[in-house]
């Protein structure tokens, strides 16, 4: 199977060399691998690194192409890849990632077994060995601090891949897709940020496709290196959840709105306390402190016993507040935004461009 591996990057000169090195280490035959490197208008050395890679290794692969993404967003970049890729399947890899040597090979094996969409677990890692970064990682890894999505989790300790079976999930991160999937459902909505995966996976599921998460497949994503960057990321994630609720509520589970409910709970219980009704605040904060403390104990029990881990309850709170405030900001804007975004022309445009490209080929 000829597979196209796609990377969309913006100002990633610090991380991109490591990912390009990961690509070179892949065990899947290079003559069956096309590499698409898509630059989203970077202002640093990202594009130069891409061009150097293409010049040096292009002849060893089925093709290495450096493409421009004038739209600059991730969804515009993925659509650029869909329009230009020449493989039987396309594999998307985030620029903030690390992929093991067998990553491409295992995805191809999964597709060749009959799956139309393939992926695996994508736990998070940190770039350095500083204790504070490891503490941020512990907050991001926790079920309480991040997400319950299946693809975010490492397998249980002592559990080998042979003891687990494939499962089918609602969303994947680093997914591999047969060409026919996008020829059927169309491209990504370019008016969505952070939630384009939720929306297109929802369309895929509605068309009858199943998203297969294989126990054999693993990749990793780097967390944001500072607390400020992590909180900004959470705010943006929540913001786009709020906006997306106006155009595709079916692609969002109630879980996404828990932080927003927590923020609303803080406002409501504080107002009640000021009016002399204190028990709702005591009940809510008692439950929250108990859960935060329990998750902190779990993190200490299963990880390093660093003093900075004692700050996990504070980190959980800041991440929840950031996400919840972002969701409310998105919901506040959503009624005005929704009118102009009931549909998105990029979905059908990409489908037509893929069709014409296939006919030309």
mmCIF file of C-alpha atoms in Angstrom:
data_model
loop_
_atom_site.group_PDB
_atom_site.id
_atom_site.type_symbol
_atom_site.label_atom_id
_atom_site.label_comp_id
_atom_site.label_asym_id
_atom_site.label_seq_id
_atom_site.Cartn_x
_atom_site.Cartn_y
_atom_site.Cartn_z
ATOM 1 C CA UNK A 1 0.000 0.000 0.000
ATOM 2 C CA UNK A 2 1.268 3.433 -0.927
ATOM 3 C CA UNK A 3 0.699 5.696 2.069
ATOM 4 C CA UNK A 4 0.964 9.473 2.312
ATOM 5 C CA UNK A 5 2.217 10.858 5.620
ATOM 6 C CA UNK A 6 1.166 14.462 6.228
ATOM 7 C CA UNK A 7 2.599 17.006 8.690
ATOM 8 C CA UNK A 8 1.160 20.526 9.034
ATOM 9 C CA UNK A 9 3.451 22.941 10.884
ATOM 10 C CA UNK A 10 3.580 26.587 11.904
ATOM 11 C CA UNK A 11 6.734 28.013 13.501
ATOM 12 C CA UNK A 12 7.966 24.592 14.585
ATOM 13 C CA UNK A 13 11.694 24.931 13.905
ATOM 14 C CA UNK A 14 12.486 23.667 17.415
ATOM 15 C CA UNK A 15 10.363 20.507 17.277
ATOM 16 C CA UNK A 16 10.240 19.663 13.575
ATOM 17 C CA UNK A 17 13.789 18.207 13.295
ATOM 18 C CA UNK A 18 12.952 15.536 15.885
ATOM 19 C CA UNK A 19 9.765 14.585 14.055
ATOM 20 C CA UNK A 20 11.577 14.457 10.707
ATOM 21 C CA UNK A 21 14.115 12.175 12.358
ATOM 22 C CA UNK A 22 11.236 9.957 13.534
ATOM 23 C CA UNK A 23 9.976 9.814 9.950
ATOM 24 C CA UNK A 24 13.387 8.702 8.711
ATOM 25 C CA UNK A 25 13.382 5.882 11.300
ATOM 26 C CA UNK A 26 10.104 4.373 10.086
ATOM 27 C CA UNK A 27 10.270 0.683 9.175
ATOM 28 C CA UNK A 28 7.715 0.960 6.375
ATOM 29 C CA UNK A 29 9.388 0.992 2.917
ATOM 30 C CA UNK A 30 10.327 4.467 1.793
ATOM 31 C CA UNK A 31 9.418 3.734 -1.811
ATOM 32 C CA UNK A 32 5.845 3.133 -0.617
ATOM 33 C CA UNK A 33 5.730 6.312 1.481
ATOM 34 C CA UNK A 34 4.894 9.792 0.261
ATOM 35 C CA UNK A 35 5.748 12.684 2.601
ATOM 36 C CA UNK A 36 3.689 15.893 2.531
ATOM 37 C CA UNK A 37 5.160 18.749 4.577
ATOM 38 C CA UNK A 38 2.772 21.680 4.787
ATOM 39 C CA UNK A 39 3.943 25.075 5.997
ATOM 40 C CA UNK A 40 1.293 27.417 7.404
ATOM 41 C CA UNK A 41 3.167 30.653 6.729
ATOM 42 C CA UNK A 42 5.880 30.153 9.341
ATOM 43 C CA UNK A 43 8.055 33.109 10.244
ATOM 44 C CA UNK A 44 10.976 31.036 11.488
ATOM 45 C CA UNK A 45 13.089 28.294 9.888
ATOM 46 C CA UNK A 46 10.291 25.724 9.567
ATOM 47 C CA UNK A 47 9.925 25.924 5.802
ATOM 48 C CA UNK A 48 13.692 25.845 5.290
ATOM 49 C CA UNK A 49 13.893 22.621 7.316
ATOM 50 C CA UNK A 50 11.136 21.129 5.196
ATOM 51 C CA UNK A 51 12.874 22.073 1.960
ATOM 52 C CA UNK A 52 16.199 20.690 3.190
ATOM 53 C CA UNK A 53 14.515 17.402 4.061
ATOM 54 C CA UNK A 54 12.852 17.223 0.628
ATOM 55 C CA UNK A 55 16.099 17.998 -1.193
ATOM 56 C CA UNK A 56 18.111 15.444 0.771
ATOM 57 C CA UNK A 57 15.677 12.539 0.966
ATOM 58 C CA UNK A 58 13.148 13.119 -1.823
ATOM 59 C CA UNK A 59 14.685 10.527 -4.121
ATOM 60 C CA UNK A 60 14.443 7.824 -1.439
ATOM 61 C CA UNK A 61 10.677 8.157 -0.997
ATOM 62 C CA UNK A 62 7.686 7.836 -3.289
ATOM 63 C CA UNK A 63 7.746 11.610 -3.084
ATOM 64 C CA UNK A 64 8.488 14.437 -0.678
ATOM 65 C CA UNK A 65 6.530 17.616 -1.285
ATOM 66 C CA UNK A 66 6.589 20.936 0.542
ATOM 67 C CA UNK A 67 3.253 22.734 0.200
ATOM 68 C CA UNK A 68 1.904 26.109 1.305
ATOM 69 C CA UNK A 69 -1.125 26.509 3.558
ATOM 70 C CA UNK A 70 -2.352 30.057 2.937
ATOM 71 C CA UNK A 71 -5.283 29.524 5.311
ATOM 72 C CA UNK A 72 -2.728 28.906 8.101
ATOM 73 C CA UNK A 73 -5.133 26.895 10.294
ATOM 74 C CA UNK A 74 -4.806 23.157 10.923
ATOM 75 C CA UNK A 75 -8.027 22.368 9.071
ATOM 76 C CA UNK A 76 -6.880 24.341 6.014
ATOM 77 C CA UNK A 77 -3.572 22.477 6.151
ATOM 78 C CA UNK A 78 -5.253 19.070 6.301
ATOM 79 C CA UNK A 79 -7.424 20.040 3.320
ATOM 80 C CA UNK A 80 -4.298 21.024 1.410
ATOM 81 C CA UNK A 81 -2.968 17.530 2.075
ATOM 82 C CA UNK A 82 -6.225 15.908 0.963
ATOM 83 C CA UNK A 83 -6.174 17.751 -2.339
ATOM 84 C CA UNK A 84 -2.581 16.802 -3.137
ATOM 85 C CA UNK A 85 -1.852 13.389 -1.611
ATOM 86 C CA UNK A 86 -1.247 10.534 -4.057
ATOM 87 C CA UNK A 87 -1.389 7.496 -1.771
ATOM 88 C CA UNK A 88 -4.080 4.908 -1.199
ATOM 89 C CA UNK A 89 -4.329 6.200 2.349
ATOM 90 C CA UNK A 90 -3.271 9.288 4.269
ATOM 91 C CA UNK A 91 -1.783 9.409 7.770
ATOM 92 C CA UNK A 92 -1.941 12.661 9.728
ATOM 93 C CA UNK A 93 0.751 13.467 12.279
ATOM 94 C CA UNK A 94 0.812 16.567 14.462
ATOM 95 C CA UNK A 95 4.020 18.616 14.484
ATOM 96 C CA UNK A 96 4.115 18.471 18.331
ATOM 97 C CA UNK A 97 4.523 14.708 18.233
ATOM 98 C CA UNK A 98 6.840 11.736 18.491
ATOM 99 C CA UNK A 99 6.151 8.553 16.508
ATOM 100 C CA UNK A 100 7.871 5.179 17.130
ATOM 101 C CA UNK A 101 9.659 3.429 14.230
ATOM 102 C CA UNK A 102 6.797 0.996 13.570
ATOM 103 C CA UNK A 103 4.060 3.653 13.616
ATOM 104 C CA UNK A 104 3.444 3.797 9.860
ATOM 105 C CA UNK A 105 3.879 0.048 9.422
ATOM 106 C CA UNK A 106 1.356 -0.802 12.151
ATOM 107 C CA UNK A 107 -1.221 1.582 10.701
ATOM 108 C CA UNK A 108 -0.827 0.075 7.245
ATOM 109 C CA UNK A 109 -1.229 -3.411 8.712
ATOM 110 C CA UNK A 110 -4.436 -2.293 10.385
ATOM 111 C CA UNK A 111 -5.789 -0.810 7.157
ATOM 112 C CA UNK A 112 -4.832 -3.894 5.176
ATOM 113 C CA UNK A 113 -6.736 -6.044 7.673
ATOM 114 C CA UNK A 114 -9.914 -4.427 6.377
ATOM 115 C CA UNK A 115 -10.226 -1.258 8.443
ATOM 116 C CA UNK A 116 -11.021 2.012 6.695
ATOM 117 C CA UNK A 117 -9.785 4.237 9.541
ATOM 118 C CA UNK A 118 -6.908 3.351 11.850
ATOM 119 C CA UNK A 119 -5.256 4.790 14.924
ATOM 120 C CA UNK A 120 -3.968 3.996 18.363
ATOM 121 C CA UNK A 121 -3.239 5.335 21.799
ATOM 122 C CA UNK A 122 -1.687 8.805 21.948
ATOM 123 C CA UNK A 123 -0.475 9.520 25.484
ATOM 124 C CA UNK A 124 1.273 12.806 26.282
ATOM 125 C CA UNK A 125 4.939 13.359 27.114
ATOM 126 C CA UNK A 126 7.093 16.355 28.088
ATOM 127 C CA UNK A 127 10.167 17.599 26.281
ATOM 128 C CA UNK A 128 12.517 18.024 29.208
ATOM 129 C CA UNK A 129 13.428 16.436 32.513
ATOM 130 C CA UNK A 130 12.639 19.406 34.749
ATOM 131 C CA UNK A 131 10.449 18.574 37.725
ATOM 132 C CA UNK A 132 7.961 21.329 36.934
ATOM 133 C CA UNK A 133 7.405 19.997 33.416
ATOM 134 C CA UNK A 134 6.870 16.525 34.856
ATOM 135 C CA UNK A 135 4.293 17.982 37.225
ATOM 136 C CA UNK A 136 2.497 19.655 34.321
ATOM 137 C CA UNK A 137 2.592 16.288 32.574
ATOM 138 C CA UNK A 138 1.045 14.613 35.621
ATOM 139 C CA UNK A 139 -1.817 17.143 35.521
ATOM 140 C CA UNK A 140 -2.358 16.573 31.796
ATOM 141 C CA UNK A 141 -2.203 12.784 32.141
ATOM 142 C CA UNK A 142 -4.776 12.655 34.909
ATOM 143 C CA UNK A 143 -8.372 11.755 34.081
ATOM 144 C CA UNK A 144 -9.353 14.657 36.316
ATOM 145 C CA UNK A 145 -7.073 17.153 34.593
ATOM 146 C CA UNK A 146 -7.554 16.299 30.943
ATOM 147 C CA UNK A 147 -9.827 13.888 29.106
ATOM 148 C CA UNK A 148 -11.383 10.451 29.310
ATOM 149 C CA UNK A 149 -10.872 9.812 25.571
ATOM 150 C CA UNK A 150 -9.604 6.280 24.882
ATOM 151 C CA UNK A 151 -6.798 7.378 22.582
ATOM 152 C CA UNK A 152 -5.214 9.513 25.327
ATOM 153 C CA UNK A 153 -4.530 6.582 27.620
ATOM 154 C CA UNK A 154 -1.565 4.280 28.049
ATOM 155 C CA UNK A 155 -2.499 0.589 28.450
ATOM 156 C CA UNK A 156 -2.760 -0.747 31.968
ATOM 157 C CA UNK A 157 0.470 -1.792 33.603
ATOM 158 C CA UNK A 158 1.382 -5.404 32.925
ATOM 159 C CA UNK A 159 -1.050 -5.553 30.026
ATOM 160 C CA UNK A 160 0.591 -6.476 26.716
ATOM 161 C CA UNK A 161 -0.835 -5.565 23.324
ATOM 162 C CA UNK A 162 -1.533 -9.223 22.679
ATOM 163 C CA UNK A 163 -3.939 -9.276 25.630
ATOM 164 C CA UNK A 164 -6.020 -6.437 24.220
ATOM 165 C CA UNK A 165 -8.328 -6.223 21.239
ATOM 166 C CA UNK A 166 -9.223 -3.527 18.772
ATOM 167 C CA UNK A 167 -11.934 -1.155 19.877
ATOM 168 C CA UNK A 168 -14.005 1.364 17.942
ATOM 169 C CA UNK A 169 -14.070 4.943 19.200
ATOM 170 C CA UNK A 170 -15.664 8.300 18.433
ATOM 171 C CA UNK A 171 -12.416 10.113 17.643
ATOM 172 C CA UNK A 172 -8.728 9.542 16.937
ATOM 173 C CA UNK A 173 -5.742 11.855 17.053
ATOM 174 C CA UNK A 174 -3.069 10.568 14.644
ATOM 175 C CA UNK A 175 -5.414 8.788 12.254
ATOM 176 C CA UNK A 176 -4.790 6.893 9.025
ATOM 177 C CA UNK A 177 -7.639 6.967 6.498
ATOM 178 C CA UNK A 178 -8.203 5.214 3.213
ATOM 179 C CA UNK A 179 -8.691 7.616 0.328
ATOM 180 C CA UNK A 180 -12.286 6.485 -0.167
ATOM 181 C CA UNK A 181 -13.294 7.872 3.222
ATOM 182 C CA UNK A 182 -12.562 11.481 2.298
ATOM 183 C CA UNK A 183 -13.865 11.008 -1.247
ATOM 184 C CA UNK A 184 -17.152 10.090 0.414
ATOM 185 C CA UNK A 185 -17.453 12.523 3.360
ATOM 186 C CA UNK A 186 -15.473 15.453 1.930
ATOM 187 C CA UNK A 187 -12.900 17.670 3.583
ATOM 188 C CA UNK A 188 -12.488 19.409 6.909
ATOM 189 C CA UNK A 189 -14.540 22.424 7.893
ATOM 190 C CA UNK A 190 -12.115 25.312 7.588
ATOM 191 C CA UNK A 191 -14.242 27.552 9.790
ATOM 192 C CA UNK A 192 -13.563 25.385 12.843
ATOM 193 C CA UNK A 193 -10.476 25.519 15.000
ATOM 194 C CA UNK A 194 -9.556 22.807 17.550
ATOM 195 C CA UNK A 195 -12.808 20.910 16.831
ATOM 196 C CA UNK A 196 -12.343 20.043 13.170
ATOM 197 C CA UNK A 197 -11.524 16.449 14.153
ATOM 198 C CA UNK A 198 -14.702 16.089 16.225
ATOM 199 C CA UNK A 199 -16.838 17.329 13.367
ATOM 200 C CA UNK A 200 -15.332 15.267 10.558
ATOM 201 C CA UNK A 201 -15.229 12.105 12.675
ATOM 202 C CA UNK A 202 -18.915 12.681 13.427
ATOM 203 C CA UNK A 203 -19.629 12.848 9.695
ATOM 204 C CA UNK A 204 -17.589 9.696 9.130
ATOM 205 C CA UNK A 205 -19.514 7.803 11.804
ATOM 206 C CA UNK A 206 -22.818 8.976 10.347
ATOM 207 C CA UNK A 207 -21.725 7.601 6.978
ATOM 208 C CA UNK A 208 -21.139 4.213 8.570
ATOM 209 C CA UNK A 209 -17.362 4.274 9.005
ATOM 210 C CA UNK A 210 -15.826 2.907 12.188
ATOM 211 C CA UNK A 211 -12.749 4.440 13.801
ATOM 212 C CA UNK A 212 -10.534 1.556 14.813
ATOM 213 C CA UNK A 213 -8.162 1.999 17.746
ATOM 214 C CA UNK A 214 -5.557 -0.761 17.615
ATOM 215 C CA UNK A 215 -3.583 -1.880 20.696
ATOM 216 C CA UNK A 216 -0.535 -2.285 18.449
ATOM 217 C CA UNK A 217 -0.336 1.396 17.522
ATOM 218 C CA UNK A 218 1.189 4.118 19.674
ATOM 219 C CA UNK A 219 2.237 7.736 19.174
ATOM 220 C CA UNK A 220 2.928 10.609 21.555
ATOM 221 C CA UNK A 221 2.150 14.311 21.794
ATOM 222 C CA UNK A 222 4.246 16.871 23.657
ATOM 223 C CA UNK A 223 2.431 18.938 26.263
ATOM 224 C CA UNK A 224 2.728 22.716 26.371
ATOM 225 C CA UNK A 225 5.973 23.513 28.246
ATOM 226 C CA UNK A 226 4.609 26.154 30.652
ATOM 227 C CA UNK A 227 1.511 26.558 32.797
ATOM 228 C CA UNK A 228 0.567 29.748 30.957
ATOM 229 C CA UNK A 229 0.767 28.024 27.570
ATOM 230 C CA UNK A 230 -1.249 25.088 28.886
ATOM 231 C CA UNK A 231 -3.979 27.375 30.250
ATOM 232 C CA UNK A 232 -4.145 29.280 26.959
ATOM 233 C CA UNK A 233 -4.482 25.983 25.120
ATOM 234 C CA UNK A 234 -7.330 24.903 27.421
ATOM 235 C CA UNK A 235 -9.100 28.241 26.997
ATOM 236 C CA UNK A 236 -8.892 27.939 23.195
ATOM 237 C CA UNK A 237 -10.127 24.336 23.320
ATOM 238 C CA UNK A 238 -13.119 25.381 25.413
ATOM 239 C CA UNK A 239 -13.783 28.404 23.201
ATOM 240 C CA UNK A 240 -14.124 26.240 20.107
ATOM 241 C CA UNK A 241 -16.336 23.787 21.940
ATOM 242 C CA UNK A 242 -18.694 26.677 22.660
ATOM 243 C CA UNK A 243 -18.754 27.796 19.026
ATOM 244 C CA UNK A 244 -19.056 24.277 17.627
ATOM 245 C CA UNK A 245 -22.131 23.667 19.798
ATOM 246 C CA UNK A 246 -23.970 26.033 17.465
ATOM 247 C CA UNK A 247 -23.202 24.257 14.189
ATOM 248 C CA UNK A 248 -22.648 20.603 15.101
ATOM 249 C CA UNK A 249 -23.854 19.783 18.621
ATOM 250 C CA UNK A 250 -24.008 16.084 17.745
ATOM 251 C CA UNK A 251 -20.219 15.859 17.515
ATOM 252 C CA UNK A 252 -19.799 16.944 21.152
ATOM 253 C CA UNK A 253 -20.457 14.858 24.241
ATOM 254 C CA UNK A 254 -21.739 16.314 27.510
ATOM 255 C CA UNK A 255 -18.302 15.647 28.997
ATOM 256 C CA UNK A 256 -16.916 18.649 27.084
ATOM 257 C CA UNK A 257 -19.207 20.967 29.034
ATOM 258 C CA UNK A 258 -18.288 19.806 32.544
ATOM 259 C CA UNK A 259 -15.690 22.597 33.064
ATOM 260 C CA UNK A 260 -18.268 25.173 31.917
ATOM 261 C CA UNK A 261 -20.740 23.729 34.422
ATOM 262 C CA UNK A 262 -18.067 24.014 37.116
ATOM 263 C CA UNK A 263 -17.500 27.695 36.316
ATOM 264 C CA UNK A 264 -21.260 28.285 36.381
ATOM 265 C CA UNK A 265 -21.407 26.449 39.693
ATOM 266 C CA UNK A 266 -18.776 28.755 41.179
ATOM 267 C CA UNK A 267 -20.734 31.840 40.138
ATOM 268 C CA UNK A 268 -24.081 30.452 41.321
ATOM 269 C CA UNK A 269 -22.905 29.113 44.687
ATOM 270 C CA UNK A 270 -20.985 32.316 45.377
ATOM 271 C CA UNK A 271 -24.118 34.358 44.685
ATOM 272 C CA UNK A 272 -26.148 32.101 46.978
ATOM 273 C CA UNK A 273 -23.503 32.344 49.710
ATOM 274 C CA UNK A 274 -23.647 36.138 49.535
ATOM 275 C CA UNK A 275 -27.389 35.828 50.073
ATOM 276 C CA UNK A 276 -26.844 33.661 53.124
ATOM 277 C CA UNK A 277 -27.368 30.207 51.531
ATOM 278 C CA UNK A 278 -24.022 28.538 52.140
ATOM 279 C CA UNK A 279 -24.705 24.794 51.871
ATOM 280 C CA UNK A 280 -24.544 24.565 48.006
ATOM 281 C CA UNK A 281 -21.046 26.105 48.037
ATOM 282 C CA UNK A 282 -19.909 23.774 50.805
ATOM 283 C CA UNK A 283 -21.283 20.764 48.948
ATOM 284 C CA UNK A 284 -19.728 21.701 45.608
ATOM 285 C CA UNK A 285 -16.325 22.695 46.954
ATOM 286 C CA UNK A 286 -16.240 19.714 49.279
ATOM 287 C CA UNK A 287 -16.790 17.330 46.361
ATOM 288 C CA UNK A 288 -14.256 19.157 44.183
ATOM 289 C CA UNK A 289 -11.539 19.255 46.849
ATOM 290 C CA UNK A 290 -12.098 15.568 47.592
ATOM 291 C CA UNK A 291 -11.735 14.593 43.910
ATOM 292 C CA UNK A 292 -8.698 16.832 43.396
ATOM 293 C CA UNK A 293 -7.021 15.412 46.504
ATOM 294 C CA UNK A 294 -7.851 11.828 45.494
ATOM 295 C CA UNK A 295 -6.388 12.342 42.017
ATOM 296 C CA UNK A 296 -3.292 13.934 43.527
ATOM 297 C CA UNK A 297 -2.807 10.914 45.772
ATOM 298 C CA UNK A 298 -3.179 8.639 42.732
ATOM 299 C CA UNK A 299 -0.542 10.647 40.873
ATOM 300 C CA UNK A 300 1.849 10.470 43.827
ATOM 301 C CA UNK A 301 1.180 6.778 44.349
ATOM 302 C CA UNK A 302 1.867 5.820 40.746
ATOM 303 C CA UNK A 303 4.564 8.364 39.897
ATOM 304 C CA UNK A 304 7.481 10.324 41.284
ATOM 305 C CA UNK A 305 7.174 11.648 44.831
ATOM 306 C CA UNK A 306 8.191 15.190 43.946
ATOM 307 C CA UNK A 307 7.112 18.072 46.263
ATOM 308 C CA UNK A 308 5.795 19.947 43.218
ATOM 309 C CA UNK A 309 3.160 17.216 42.787
ATOM 310 C CA UNK A 310 1.432 18.685 45.846
ATOM 311 C CA UNK A 311 0.469 21.593 43.579
ATOM 312 C CA UNK A 312 -1.652 19.333 41.381
ATOM 313 C CA UNK A 313 -4.966 20.444 42.970
ATOM 314 C CA UNK A 314 -4.106 24.037 42.040
ATOM 315 C CA UNK A 315 -3.158 22.984 38.506
ATOM 316 C CA UNK A 316 -6.396 21.029 38.114
ATOM 317 C CA UNK A 317 -8.352 24.096 39.203
ATOM 318 C CA UNK A 318 -6.552 26.439 36.784
ATOM 319 C CA UNK A 319 -6.992 24.040 33.855
ATOM 320 C CA UNK A 320 -10.689 23.569 34.608
ATOM 321 C CA UNK A 321 -11.272 27.303 34.983
ATOM 322 C CA UNK A 322 -9.406 28.039 31.740
ATOM 323 C CA UNK A 323 -11.388 25.467 29.760
ATOM 324 C CA UNK A 324 -14.713 26.423 31.329
ATOM 325 C CA UNK A 325 -14.186 30.162 30.821
ATOM 326 C CA UNK A 326 -13.242 29.478 27.193
ATOM 327 C CA UNK A 327 -16.433 27.479 26.690
ATOM 328 C CA UNK A 328 -18.585 30.285 28.063
ATOM 329 C CA UNK A 329 -16.770 32.792 25.843
ATOM 330 C CA UNK A 330 -17.502 30.579 22.838
ATOM 331 C CA UNK A 331 -21.132 30.089 23.837
ATOM 332 C CA UNK A 332 -21.560 33.851 24.244
ATOM 333 C CA UNK A 333 -20.282 34.461 20.725
ATOM 334 C CA UNK A 334 -21.969 31.428 19.182
ATOM 335 C CA UNK A 335 -25.435 32.954 18.413
ATOM 336 C CA UNK A 336 -23.809 35.716 16.350
ATOM 337 C CA UNK A 337 -21.198 33.395 14.774
ATOM 338 C CA UNK A 338 -23.578 30.560 13.894
ATOM 339 C CA UNK A 339 -25.571 32.538 11.321
ATOM 340 C CA UNK A 340 -22.552 32.850 9.042
ATOM 341 C CA UNK A 341 -21.350 29.294 9.565
ATOM 342 C CA UNK A 342 -24.355 27.009 9.162
ATOM 343 C CA UNK A 343 -22.467 25.245 6.389
ATOM 344 C CA UNK A 344 -18.886 25.367 5.203
ATOM 345 C CA UNK A 345 -17.995 25.281 1.489
ATOM 346 C CA UNK A 346 -14.630 23.603 2.092
ATOM 347 C CA UNK A 347 -16.321 20.240 2.784
ATOM 348 C CA UNK A 348 -17.728 19.847 -0.734
ATOM 349 C CA UNK A 349 -14.930 21.821 -2.383
ATOM 350 C CA UNK A 350 -12.298 19.351 -1.234
ATOM 351 C CA UNK A 351 -14.456 16.415 -2.320
ATOM 352 C CA UNK A 352 -14.726 17.879 -5.824
ATOM 353 C CA UNK A 353 -11.032 18.676 -6.011
ATOM 354 C CA UNK A 354 -10.156 15.133 -4.959
ATOM 355 C CA UNK A 355 -12.517 13.790 -7.606
ATOM 356 C CA UNK A 356 -11.045 15.974 -10.372
ATOM 357 C CA UNK A 357 -7.513 15.129 -9.282
ATOM 358 C CA UNK A 358 -8.291 11.408 -9.485
ATOM 359 C CA UNK A 359 -9.817 11.809 -12.945
ATOM 360 C CA UNK A 360 -6.766 13.770 -14.140
ATOM 361 C CA UNK A 361 -4.417 11.118 -12.786
#
